[in-house]
CSV table of C-alpha atoms in Angstrom, one decimal:
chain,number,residue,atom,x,y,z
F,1,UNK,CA,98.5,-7.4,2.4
F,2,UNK,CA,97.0,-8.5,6.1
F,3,UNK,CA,97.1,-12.0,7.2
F,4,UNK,CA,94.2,-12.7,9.4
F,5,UNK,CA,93.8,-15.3,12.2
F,6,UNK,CA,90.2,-16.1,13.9
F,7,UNK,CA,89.9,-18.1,17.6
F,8,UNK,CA,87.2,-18.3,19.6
F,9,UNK,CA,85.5,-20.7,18.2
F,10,UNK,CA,83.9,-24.0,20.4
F,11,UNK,CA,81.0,-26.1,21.3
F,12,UNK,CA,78.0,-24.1,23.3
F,13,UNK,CA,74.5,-24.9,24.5
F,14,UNK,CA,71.5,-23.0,22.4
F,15,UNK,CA,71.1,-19.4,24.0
F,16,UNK,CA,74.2,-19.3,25.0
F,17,UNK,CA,76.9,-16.8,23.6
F,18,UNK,CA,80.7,-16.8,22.1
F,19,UNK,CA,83.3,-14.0,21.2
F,20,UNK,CA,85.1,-14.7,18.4
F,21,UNK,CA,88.5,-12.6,17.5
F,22,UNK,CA,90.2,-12.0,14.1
F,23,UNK,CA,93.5,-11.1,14.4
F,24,UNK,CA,95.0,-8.7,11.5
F,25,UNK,CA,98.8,-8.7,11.0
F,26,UNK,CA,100.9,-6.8,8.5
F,27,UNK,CA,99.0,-3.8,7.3
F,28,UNK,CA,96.8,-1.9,9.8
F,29,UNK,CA,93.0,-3.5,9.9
F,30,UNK,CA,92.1,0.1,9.8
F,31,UNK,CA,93.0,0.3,6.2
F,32,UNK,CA,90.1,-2.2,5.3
F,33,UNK,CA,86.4,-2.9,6.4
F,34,UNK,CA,86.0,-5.8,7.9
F,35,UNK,CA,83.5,-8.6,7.9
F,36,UNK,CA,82.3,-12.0,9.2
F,37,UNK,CA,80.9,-14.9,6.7
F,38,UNK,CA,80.1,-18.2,7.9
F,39,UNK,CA,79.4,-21.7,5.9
F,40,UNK,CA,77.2,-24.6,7.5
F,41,UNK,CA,78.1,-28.0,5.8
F,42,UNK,CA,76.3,-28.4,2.2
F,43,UNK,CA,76.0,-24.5,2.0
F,44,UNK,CA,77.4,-21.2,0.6
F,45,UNK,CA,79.4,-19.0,2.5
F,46,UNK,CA,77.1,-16.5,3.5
F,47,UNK,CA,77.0,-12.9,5.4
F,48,UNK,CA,77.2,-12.4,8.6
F,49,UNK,CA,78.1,-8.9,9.7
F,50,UNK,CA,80.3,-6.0,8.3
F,51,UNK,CA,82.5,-3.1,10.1
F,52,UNK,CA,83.4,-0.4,8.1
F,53,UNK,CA,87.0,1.0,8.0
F,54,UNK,CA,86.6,4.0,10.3
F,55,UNK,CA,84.2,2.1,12.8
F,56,UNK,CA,81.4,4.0,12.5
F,57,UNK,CA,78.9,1.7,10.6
F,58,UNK,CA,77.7,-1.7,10.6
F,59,UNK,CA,75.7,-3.6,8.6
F,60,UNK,CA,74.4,-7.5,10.0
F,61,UNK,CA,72.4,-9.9,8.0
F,62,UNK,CA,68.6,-10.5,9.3
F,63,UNK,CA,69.3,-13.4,10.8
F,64,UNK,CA,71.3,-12.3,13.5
F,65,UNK,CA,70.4,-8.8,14.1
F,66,UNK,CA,70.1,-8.0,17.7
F,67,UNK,CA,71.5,-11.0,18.7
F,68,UNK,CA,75.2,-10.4,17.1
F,69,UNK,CA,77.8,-7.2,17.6
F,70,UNK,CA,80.3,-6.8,15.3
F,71,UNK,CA,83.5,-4.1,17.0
F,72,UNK,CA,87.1,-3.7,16.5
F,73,UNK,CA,90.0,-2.9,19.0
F,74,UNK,CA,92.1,-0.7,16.8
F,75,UNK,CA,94.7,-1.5,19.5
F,76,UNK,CA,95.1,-4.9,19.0
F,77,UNK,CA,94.5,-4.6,15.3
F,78,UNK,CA,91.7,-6.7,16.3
F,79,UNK,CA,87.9,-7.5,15.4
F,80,UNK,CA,85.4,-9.0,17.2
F,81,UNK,CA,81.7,-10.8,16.7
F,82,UNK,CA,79.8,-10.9,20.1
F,83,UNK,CA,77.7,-13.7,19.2
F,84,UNK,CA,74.6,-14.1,22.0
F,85,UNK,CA,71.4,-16.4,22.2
F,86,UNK,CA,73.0,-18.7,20.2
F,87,UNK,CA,70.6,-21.4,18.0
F,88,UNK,CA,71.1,-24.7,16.1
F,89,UNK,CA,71.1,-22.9,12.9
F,90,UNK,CA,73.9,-21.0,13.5
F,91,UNK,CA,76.3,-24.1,13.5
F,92,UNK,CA,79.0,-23.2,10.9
F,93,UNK,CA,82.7,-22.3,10.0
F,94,UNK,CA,82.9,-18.5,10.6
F,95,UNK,CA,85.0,-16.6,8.6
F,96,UNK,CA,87.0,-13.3,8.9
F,97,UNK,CA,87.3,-10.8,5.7
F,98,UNK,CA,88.9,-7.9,5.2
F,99,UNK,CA,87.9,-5.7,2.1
F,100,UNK,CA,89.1,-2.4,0.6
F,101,UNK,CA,85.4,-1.7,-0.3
F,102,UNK,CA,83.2,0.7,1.5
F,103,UNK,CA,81.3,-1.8,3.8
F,104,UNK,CA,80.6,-5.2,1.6
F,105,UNK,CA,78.3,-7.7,2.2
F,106,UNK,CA,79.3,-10.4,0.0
F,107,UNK,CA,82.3,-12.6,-0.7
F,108,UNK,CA,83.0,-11.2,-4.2
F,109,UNK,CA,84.4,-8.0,-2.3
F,110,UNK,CA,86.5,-9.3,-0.1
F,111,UNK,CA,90.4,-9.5,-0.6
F,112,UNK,CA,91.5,-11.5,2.1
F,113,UNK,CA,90.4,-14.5,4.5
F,114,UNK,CA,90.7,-16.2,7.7
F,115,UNK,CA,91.1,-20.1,8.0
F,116,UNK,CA,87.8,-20.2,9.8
F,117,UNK,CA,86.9,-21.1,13.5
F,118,UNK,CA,84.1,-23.4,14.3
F,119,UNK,CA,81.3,-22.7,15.9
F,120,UNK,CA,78.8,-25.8,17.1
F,121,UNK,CA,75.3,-25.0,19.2
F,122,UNK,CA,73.8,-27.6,20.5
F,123,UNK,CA,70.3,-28.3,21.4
């Protein structure tokens, strides 16, 4: 199993940017891909990015492509989303995954979840 922790999270102005963190604890993050969801009030949880396990691909909804890096720090067992020019829209809880699939986009394939961090944009 792998417990994960997200922080980062806060209150920015549109355009801005934020970096949250997932923190993975007891088995090695490497041993699942990771991803990033995220769930406005009223909506589903929906995809944001994906890491596979060994790094080397990524896969990022349309929405924030170009504006959104997903990475890892196999060091600090930790990922990362990079979050830049920031909108409105992207107001929501974001969520980090881990999954023993290939590199998943959606919530069915995940095994395991983060409490969530907020993330609020103002206009």
């Amino acid at each position: 199993q792998v417990q994960l922790v997200e922080s980062g999270g806060g209150l920015v102005q549109a355009g801005g940017s934020l970096r949250l963190s997932c923190a993975a604890s007891g088995r090695s993050g490497r041993d699942y891909a990771m991803g990033w969801f995220r769930q406005a009030p009223g909506k589903e949880r929906e995809f944001v990015a994906a890491l596979s396990r060994s790094g080397g691909s990524t896969m990022y909804a349309d929405f924030v492509k170009g504006r959104f890096t997903i990475s890892r720090d196999g060091a600090k067992n930790t990922v990362y989303l990079q979050m830049n020019s920031l909108k409105p829209e992207d107001t929501a809880v974001y969520y980090c995954a881990a999954s023993q699939f290939s590199i998943p986009t959606t919530v069915k394939m995940y095994n395991y979840w983060g409490q969530g961090t907020q993330v609020t944009v103002a206009s």
